[in-house]
Short mmCIF file of C-alpha atoms in Angstrom, two decimals:
data_model
loop_
_atom_site.label_atom_id
_atom_site.label_comp_id
_atom_site.label_asym_id
_atom_site.label_seq_id
_atom_site.Cartn_x
_atom_site.Cartn_y
_atom_site.Cartn_z
CA MET A 145 49.60 27.22 18.41
CA GLU A 146 51.88 28.69 15.76
CA THR A 147 51.03 32.21 14.58
CA ASP A 148 52.10 34.20 11.52
CA ASN A 149 54.78 35.91 13.63
CA THR A 150 56.28 32.67 14.93
CA LYS A 151 56.09 31.02 11.52
CA ASN A 152 57.88 33.94 9.85
CA LEU A 153 60.54 33.94 12.56
CA ARG A 154 61.20 30.23 12.11
CA GLU A 155 61.52 30.66 8.35
CA LEU A 156 64.01 33.52 8.75
CA PHE A 157 65.98 31.50 11.29
CA SER A 158 66.17 28.46 9.00
CA GLU A 159 67.69 30.67 6.28
CA LEU A 160 70.52 31.99 8.47
CA GLU A 161 72.94 29.11 7.94
CA HIS A 162 72.82 29.61 4.18
CA CYS A 163 73.77 33.31 4.32
CA ASP A 164 77.05 35.15 4.56
CA GLU A 165 77.70 37.40 7.57
CA GLU A 166 76.20 40.53 6.01
CA ASP A 167 73.01 38.75 4.93
CA GLN A 168 72.75 37.17 8.37
CA GLN A 169 72.73 40.63 9.93
CA GLN A 170 69.97 41.75 7.59
CA LYS A 171 67.80 38.74 8.44
CA ILE A 172 68.46 39.21 12.15
CA ASP A 173 67.27 42.81 11.84
CA GLU A 174 64.03 41.44 10.33
CA MET A 175 63.78 38.94 13.18
CA LYS A 176 64.25 41.69 15.78
CA LYS A 177 61.28 43.57 14.33
CA LEU A 178 59.17 40.41 14.53
CA ILE A 179 60.22 39.79 18.14
CA GLU A 180 59.09 43.29 19.10
CA LYS A 181 55.59 42.50 17.77
CA MET A 182 55.23 39.22 19.63
CA ASP A 183 53.09 38.71 22.71
CA THR A 184 54.09 36.58 25.70
CA LYS A 185 52.69 33.30 24.34
CA GLU A 186 54.45 33.73 21.02
CA LEU A 187 57.79 34.40 22.68
CA LEU A 188 57.50 31.34 24.91
CA PHE A 189 56.45 29.22 21.92
CA ILE A 190 59.61 30.14 20.04
CA TYR A 191 62.35 30.22 22.66
CA THR A 192 62.65 26.60 23.71
CA GLU A 193 65.62 24.43 24.65
CA GLU A 194 65.57 22.96 21.13
CA GLN A 195 65.79 26.42 19.57
CA PHE A 196 68.76 27.42 21.71
CA ASN A 197 70.44 24.05 21.06
CA GLU A 198 70.14 24.66 17.33
CA ILE A 199 71.84 28.04 17.71
CA GLY A 200 74.66 26.38 19.67
CA LYS A 201 75.18 23.77 16.94
CA MET A 202 75.26 26.46 14.23
CA ILE A 203 78.02 28.29 16.12
CA GLU A 204 79.98 25.06 16.52
CA LYS A 205 79.70 24.30 12.79
CA GLU A 206 80.63 27.92 11.99
CA LYS A 207 77.35 28.44 10.17
CA LEU A 208 76.39 31.36 12.40
CA HIS A 209 78.78 34.10 13.48
CA LEU A 210 78.97 34.72 17.23
CA GLU A 211 78.43 38.49 16.87
CA ASN A 212 75.22 37.80 14.97
CA VAL A 213 74.08 35.31 17.63
CA LEU A 214 74.46 38.03 20.25
CA LEU A 215 72.60 40.52 18.04
CA PHE A 216 69.77 37.96 17.91
CA LEU A 217 69.77 37.14 21.65
CA LYS A 218 69.75 40.72 22.97
CA PRO A 219 66.24 41.64 21.74
CA ILE A 220 65.00 38.34 23.19
CA GLY A 221 66.47 39.36 26.54
CA TYR A 222 65.02 42.86 26.20
CA CYS A 223 61.49 41.48 25.66
CA LYS A 224 61.97 38.92 28.42
CA ALA A 225 62.87 41.66 30.89
CA LEU A 226 60.07 44.06 29.95
CA ASN A 227 57.43 41.32 30.02
CA TYR A 228 58.71 39.48 33.12
CA LEU A 229 59.06 36.21 31.21
CA TYR A 230 60.78 33.04 32.38
CA ILE A 231 62.53 31.38 29.45
CA VAL A 232 63.76 28.22 31.17
CA GLY A 233 64.86 26.46 27.98
CA PHE A 234 68.07 28.49 27.76
CA GLU A 235 69.57 27.18 31.01
CA ARG A 236 69.44 23.55 29.85
CA SER A 237 70.73 24.30 26.36
CA LEU A 238 74.07 23.75 24.65
CA LEU A 239 74.14 27.46 23.87
CA ASN A 240 74.14 28.34 27.58
CA LYS A 241 77.13 26.07 28.22
CA ARG A 242 79.00 27.53 25.24
CA LEU A 243 78.37 31.18 26.21
CA LYS A 244 79.24 30.53 29.85
CA LYS A 245 82.55 28.95 28.79
CA MET A 246 83.30 31.95 26.56
CA ILE A 247 82.63 34.37 29.43
CA ILE A 248 85.01 32.53 31.75
CA GLU A 249 87.70 32.36 29.08
CA GLU A 250 87.33 36.03 28.15
CA GLU A 251 87.48 37.10 31.80
CA LYS A 252 90.76 35.21 32.31
CA LYS A 253 92.54 37.01 29.46
CA LYS A 254 95.29 39.32 30.65
CA GLU A 255 95.78 40.92 27.24
CA GLY A 256 93.72 41.28 24.09
CA LYS A 257 90.36 41.12 25.82
CA ASN A 258 87.48 42.14 23.55
CA GLU A 259 85.54 44.38 25.95
CA LYS A 260 82.48 44.78 23.74
CA LEU A 261 82.22 41.02 23.18
CA PHE A 262 82.69 40.46 26.92
CA VAL A 263 79.84 42.84 27.79
CA ASP A 264 77.56 41.38 25.11
CA LEU A 265 78.17 37.84 26.36
CA CYS A 266 77.46 38.84 29.96
CA GLU A 267 74.28 40.70 28.98
CA CYS A 268 72.88 37.75 27.04
CA CYS A 269 73.60 35.24 29.81
CA ILE A 270 72.13 37.46 32.54
CA PHE A 271 69.10 38.30 30.40
CA LEU A 272 68.26 34.68 29.59
CA HIS A 273 69.01 32.95 32.90
CA CYS A 274 66.41 32.41 35.61
CA ASN A 275 68.81 30.85 38.13
CA TYR A 276 72.28 32.31 38.31
CA PRO A 277 75.40 30.20 38.95
CA ARG A 278 77.80 31.96 41.31
CA ILE A 279 80.51 32.05 38.65
CA LEU A 280 78.23 34.14 36.43
CA LEU A 281 77.44 36.59 39.24
CA THR A 282 81.07 37.19 40.21
CA ILE A 283 82.07 37.84 36.58
CA CYS A 284 79.01 39.39 34.95
CA VAL A 285 77.80 41.79 37.65
CA PRO A 286 81.08 43.78 37.85
CA CYS A 287 81.40 43.66 34.05
CA LEU A 288 77.94 45.11 33.41
CA LEU A 289 78.18 47.70 36.16
CA ASN A 290 81.48 48.88 34.76
CA ALA A 291 79.80 49.22 31.36
CA THR A 292 77.11 51.47 32.88
CA LEU A 293 79.59 53.96 34.34
CA LYS A 294 80.05 55.68 30.97
CA LYS A 295 79.26 59.38 31.27
CA GLU A 296 78.80 60.27 27.58
CA GLU A 297 75.24 61.29 26.73
CA SER A 298 75.11 60.22 23.08
CA ASP A 299 72.12 58.10 22.04
CA LYS A 300 74.39 55.14 21.33
CA VAL A 301 76.03 55.20 24.77
CA GLN A 302 72.68 55.74 26.51
CA LYS A 303 71.28 52.66 24.75
CA GLU A 304 74.32 50.57 25.71
CA VAL A 305 73.99 51.64 29.35
CA GLU A 306 70.25 50.97 29.26
CA MET A 307 70.76 47.40 28.01
CA ALA A 308 73.37 46.64 30.67
CA LEU A 309 71.19 47.97 33.51
CA LEU A 310 68.10 46.23 32.13
CA ALA A 311 70.01 42.94 32.13
CA LEU A 312 71.06 43.50 35.76
CA SER A 313 67.46 44.24 36.71
CA CYS A 314 66.48 40.72 35.61
CA MET A 315 68.12 39.28 38.72
CA ARG A 316 65.15 39.11 41.07
CA LYS A 317 65.03 39.51 44.81
CA TYR A 318 65.88 35.89 45.71
CA VAL A 319 69.36 36.19 44.10
CA PHE A 320 71.97 37.09 46.72
CA ILE A 321 75.00 39.08 45.55
CA GLU A 322 77.82 40.19 47.83
CA GLN A 323 77.81 43.96 48.34
CA GLU A 324 81.43 44.38 47.29
CA LEU A 325 80.45 43.29 43.76
CA TYR A 326 78.04 46.19 43.20
CA ILE A 327 77.46 48.67 46.04
CA SER A 328 79.84 51.52 45.15
CA GLU A 329 79.04 51.35 41.43
CA ILE A 330 75.25 51.29 41.76
CA LYS A 331 75.36 54.21 44.21
CA GLU A 332 77.49 56.20 41.78
CA ILE A 333 75.13 55.41 38.88
CA ILE A 334 72.03 56.56 40.79
CA LYS A 335 73.64 59.64 42.34
CA TYR A 336 75.20 60.77 39.07
CA HIS A 337 71.83 60.53 37.33
CA GLN A 338 70.16 62.52 40.10
CA GLU A 339 72.66 65.32 39.47
CA HIS A 340 73.07 65.12 35.67
CA GLN A 341 70.01 63.26 34.28
CA ASN A 342 72.22 61.15 32.02
CA LEU A 343 70.17 57.93 31.94
CA THR A 344 67.05 56.98 30.01
CA ARG A 345 63.95 56.46 32.15
CA LEU A 346 64.15 52.69 31.61
CA ALA A 347 67.83 52.65 32.57
CA TYR A 348 67.20 54.64 35.75
CA GLN A 349 64.28 52.42 36.74
CA SER A 350 66.42 49.34 36.07
CA ALA A 351 69.20 50.63 38.32
CA TRP A 352 66.69 51.02 41.15
CA GLN A 353 65.15 47.63 40.45
CA PHE A 354 68.54 45.96 40.74
CA LEU A 355 69.22 47.71 44.06
CA ILE A 356 65.75 47.19 45.57
CA SER A 357 65.90 43.49 44.68
CA ARG A 358 69.14 43.22 46.62
CA SER A 359 67.61 44.99 49.64
CA CYS A 360 64.81 42.42 49.90
CA ILE A 361 67.30 39.93 51.37
CA ASP A 362 70.01 42.35 52.55
CA LYS A 363 68.47 44.66 55.17
CA SER A 364 71.71 46.62 55.66
CA LEU A 365 70.92 48.50 52.42
CA GLU A 366 67.71 50.02 53.72
CA ASP A 367 69.05 53.23 55.29
CA MET A 368 71.08 54.05 52.18
CA ILE A 369 68.05 53.49 49.92
CA VAL A 370 65.62 55.47 52.09
CA ASN A 371 67.69 58.35 53.45
CA GLU A 372 70.73 58.69 51.18
CA LEU A 373 69.39 57.88 47.72
CA HIS A 374 65.78 58.98 48.49
CA PHE A 375 63.81 56.16 46.93
CA GLY A 376 60.44 57.72 47.86
CA ARG A 377 61.22 61.04 46.21
CA GLU A 378 62.70 59.46 43.09
CA ALA A 379 60.03 56.81 42.52
CA SER A 380 57.16 59.26 43.03
CA GLY A 381 58.77 61.79 40.69
CA GLU A 382 59.35 59.19 37.98
CA LEU A 383 55.76 57.90 38.17
CA GLU A 384 54.46 61.46 37.87
CA GLU A 385 56.60 62.19 34.81
CA LEU A 386 55.91 58.87 33.08
CA SER A 387 52.15 59.32 33.51
CA LYS A 388 52.31 62.46 31.37
CA TYR A 389 53.40 60.42 28.34
CA VAL A 390 50.61 57.82 28.52
CA ASP A 391 47.29 58.24 26.76
CA TRP A 392 45.16 56.78 29.56
CA ARG A 393 42.04 57.03 27.39
CA ARG A 394 43.27 54.20 25.17
CA LYS A 395 42.84 50.55 26.10
CA GLU A 396 45.90 48.93 27.67
CA GLU A 397 46.36 46.49 24.78
CA GLU A 398 46.21 49.40 22.32
CA ASN A 399 48.87 51.49 24.04
CA GLY A 400 52.31 50.30 23.01
CA ARG A 401 54.26 53.09 24.69
CA ILE A 402 57.37 52.02 26.61
CA GLU A 403 56.28 54.35 29.42
CA VAL A 404 53.46 51.93 30.31
CA LYS A 405 56.00 49.11 30.75
CA ILE A 406 58.23 51.30 32.92
CA ILE A 407 55.26 52.29 35.12
CA TRP A 408 54.55 48.59 35.56
CA ARG A 409 58.16 48.02 36.63
CA TRP A 410 58.08 50.90 39.15
CA LEU A 411 54.88 49.54 40.69
CA TYR A 412 56.43 46.10 41.11
CA ILE A 413 59.56 47.36 42.84
CA ILE A 414 57.51 49.67 45.11
CA LEU A 415 55.49 46.61 46.13
CA ASP A 416 58.69 44.59 46.73
CA PHE A 417 60.28 47.42 48.69
CA PHE A 418 57.41 47.92 51.09
CA HIS A 419 57.32 44.18 51.78
CA SER A 420 60.78 44.49 53.30
CA CYS A 421 61.05 48.15 54.36
CA LYS A 422 60.97 48.98 58.08
CA LEU A 423 62.13 52.61 58.03
CA TRP A 424 59.78 55.57 57.92
CA ASN A 425 60.55 58.59 55.76
CA GLU A 426 58.51 61.73 55.11
CA GLU A 427 58.79 60.95 51.38
CA TRP A 428 56.37 58.03 51.80
CA GLU A 429 53.52 60.56 51.67
CA TRP A 430 54.70 61.57 48.17
CA LEU A 431 54.92 57.94 47.12
CA ILE A 432 51.41 57.23 48.40
CA ARG A 433 50.12 60.26 46.47
CA SER A 434 51.79 59.08 43.25
CA LEU A 435 50.22 55.61 43.57
CA VAL A 436 46.81 57.22 44.09
CA GLN A 437 47.32 59.42 41.01
CA VAL A 438 48.34 56.46 38.81
CA PHE A 439 45.32 54.50 40.05
CA ARG A 440 42.95 57.32 39.17
CA ALA A 441 44.54 57.80 35.74
CA ALA A 442 44.41 54.07 34.96
CA LYS A 443 40.94 53.48 36.33
CA ASP A 444 38.93 53.24 33.11
CA ASN A 445 41.20 51.25 30.78
CA TYR A 446 44.07 49.75 32.80
CA ARG A 447 42.48 47.39 35.30
CA GLU A 448 45.65 45.42 36.06
CA ILE A 449 47.66 48.58 36.74
CA ARG A 450 45.04 49.91 39.15
CA GLN A 451 44.91 46.56 40.93
CA LEU A 452 48.68 46.67 41.38
CA CYS A 453 48.37 50.19 42.85
CA ILE A 454 45.72 48.95 45.26
CA TYR A 455 47.86 45.95 46.29
CA SER A 456 50.80 48.25 47.00
CA LEU A 457 48.72 50.65 49.09
CA ARG A 458 47.14 47.81 51.02
CA ASP A 459 50.49 46.15 51.69
CA THR A 460 52.02 49.37 53.00
CA VAL A 461 49.41 49.29 55.78
CA GLU A 462 50.13 45.66 56.59
CA ASP A 463 53.91 46.05 56.50
CA ARG A 464 53.82 49.22 58.65
CA ALA A 465 56.61 51.16 56.97
CA VAL A 466 54.18 54.02 56.32
CA GLU A 467 52.44 56.01 59.06
CA ILE A 468 48.65 56.23 59.03
CA ASP A 469 48.83 60.00 58.65
CA ASP A 470 50.67 59.51 55.33
CA PHE A 471 47.63 57.68 53.95
CA LEU A 472 45.39 60.58 54.93
CA LYS A 473 47.70 63.24 53.47
CA GLY A 474 48.50 61.21 50.35
CA GLY A 475 44.82 60.68 49.50
CA ALA A 476 44.77 56.89 49.94
CA THR A 477 41.91 56.90 52.45
CA ASP A 478 39.83 59.03 50.06
CA LEU A 479 40.57 56.55 47.27
CA PHE A 480 39.69 53.45 49.29
CA SER A 481 36.53 55.10 50.60
CA GLU A 482 35.40 55.90 47.06
CA GLU A 483 36.14 52.38 45.85
CA THR A 484 34.30 50.81 48.78
CA LYS A 485 31.12 52.51 47.60
CA GLN A 486 31.56 51.47 43.97
CA SER A 487 32.94 47.92 43.98
CA THR A 488 30.92 44.70 43.95
CA LEU A 489 31.21 41.73 46.28
CA GLU A 490 33.04 39.67 43.67
CA ASP A 491 35.59 42.39 43.00
CA LYS A 492 39.20 41.94 44.19
CA ILE A 493 39.32 45.70 44.60
CA MET A 494 36.56 45.49 47.21
CA TRP A 495 38.44 42.82 49.14
CA ASN A 496 41.52 45.03 49.19
CA CYS A 497 39.47 48.02 50.38
CA LEU A 498 38.05 46.06 53.31
CA ASN A 499 41.48 44.67 54.11
CA PHE A 500 42.96 48.20 54.01
CA PHE A 501 40.45 49.62 56.50
CA LEU A 502 40.67 46.54 58.73
CA ASN A 503 44.43 47.02 59.05
CA ILE A 504 44.06 50.79 59.55
CA SER A 505 41.64 50.12 62.39
CA GLU A 506 43.89 47.51 64.01
CA ARG A 507 46.94 49.77 63.89
CA LEU A 508 45.11 52.75 65.38
CA LYS A 509 43.84 50.63 68.28
CA GLU A 510 47.37 49.68 69.32
CA LYS A 511 48.59 51.83 72.20
CA THR A 512 52.23 52.97 72.29
CA HIS A 513 54.61 53.26 75.22
CA GLU A 514 56.09 56.66 74.35
CA GLU A 515 53.92 59.58 75.49
CA ALA A 516 54.56 61.69 72.36
CA ASP A 517 53.75 58.73 70.11
CA GLU A 518 50.56 58.05 72.04
CA VAL A 519 49.43 61.66 71.67
CA LYS A 520 50.09 61.49 67.92
CA ARG A 521 48.25 58.16 67.65
CA LYS A 522 45.15 59.64 69.28
CA GLU A 523 45.26 62.70 67.02
CA VAL A 524 45.51 60.58 63.89
CA LYS A 525 42.84 58.23 65.20
CA LYS A 526 40.49 61.17 65.67
CA LYS A 527 41.24 62.51 62.18
CA MET A 528 40.63 59.09 60.65
CA SER A 529 37.39 58.62 62.56
CA GLU A 530 36.11 62.02 61.45
CA LYS A 531 37.12 61.28 57.87
CA MET A 532 35.32 57.94 57.87
CA GLU A 533 32.21 59.50 59.39
CA GLU A 534 32.24 62.28 56.79
CA ASP A 535 32.46 59.71 53.97
CA GLY A 536 29.60 57.60 55.30
CA TYR A 537 32.01 54.70 55.73
CA GLU A 538 30.10 53.07 58.60
CA ASP A 539 26.87 52.59 56.64
CA VAL A 540 28.77 51.10 53.69
CA ILE A 541 30.67 48.58 55.85
CA ILE A 542 27.53 47.55 57.73
CA SER A 543 25.61 46.97 54.50
CA PHE A 544 28.43 44.83 53.08
CA HIS A 545 28.77 42.88 56.31
CA GLU A 546 25.10 41.93 56.15
CA VAL A 547 25.37 40.28 52.73
CA VAL A 548 29.00 39.18 52.34
CA SER A 549 29.79 35.45 52.42
CA PHE A 550 32.98 34.79 54.35
CA ARG A 551 33.29 31.54 52.42
CA ASN A 552 33.99 33.57 49.29
CA LYS A 553 37.64 33.18 48.25
CA TYR A 554 38.19 36.96 48.46
CA TYR A 555 36.68 37.37 51.93
CA ARG A 556 37.38 34.23 53.93
CA GLU A 557 40.54 35.73 55.49
CA LEU A 558 38.80 38.92 56.65
CA SER A 559 37.49 39.34 60.17
CA LYS A 560 33.85 38.40 60.75
CA ASN A 561 33.68 40.79 63.70
CA LEU A 562 32.05 44.00 62.50
CA ALA A 563 33.64 46.08 65.28
CA ASP A 564 37.11 45.29 63.90
CA TYR A 565 36.44 47.54 60.89
CA PHE A 566 35.89 50.69 62.91
CA VAL A 567 38.19 53.21 64.58
CA ASN A 568 36.51 54.26 67.80
CA VAL A 569 37.70 57.51 69.38
#
């Protein structure tokens, strides 16, 4: 259904071909402001294959200047990235073919290359694609990474770097890119920021998102991410700082701060990382603590954020990158214990709590071959058992087990054996 925002945007767009270049820029500025107000449904309603085809035709007929097209496309890409949208209409459009051809032609130039135009073209194509042709990856990834190596700290340069990194972060974990196209540059970008704090928070998060997405299918990156670049320390520190800027008392839909979007993005890459991570690091305790803190802060008004925190904590138990002791020290067991007592049978949170303790119990029952590891396992097992007894965990689990229906969609995958939920010393 068309809304006032989409109607106004269409009217402004229809007027573009009748304007000179200066007037086009003014109308595009108005359109950018409208785009920023739009919700997900409005954006998807507007940005169709037909819309992008029309833009392509206007360029061909010289009714719309290329620079203005790129000014129009960048805020679309920005909103697409922040809202995790899939705008599939672009890939089938005439505009995609035209921009891709321009990128290839610009890259081949030996002299007279317009670097700003080249970067803008690459940003728009990477922003708006969902599937990435190899030719785009080999040209656009080095181009955008090179654009992010600028060291000036002016607002203009910071914004340019932010846009380039945000575009790169759109390439999700299933997109394979050869290491030689990005590894030295992305390491330099992250390390330089750690020393000089030259990036915006969104830019820094985007750099990590690009790298973590690569590690999901390239396991050779894991040691560098964990032990050299210190993902646990950096992600936990960023979540702590970002939380200070959010008014958690306001409803999620009322809070338009960019910090909320960046927190969302950190939570997603933490979840992705622990799905693939196999290495332990002492920093995981800090990361667990930061997830617990965000959950507590978001509890009253940000249900989806707290659910994402719970999913991440639950998955870290299943994927075994984090030691059980880290959950105790980081406050996760306290959190899950509290939620177990408060949630209802129909609540996804309750399902995740039961799943968390089931996996904790299973891991602590597994004997190890190394004597030192076995001693540590027994110590942690005793601490966990004492903690669960202190919290009255056993009575809560038994009461739920008596009434829960394992045919319920949230519970059918859980064990029906009551003893599986306990850690016996």
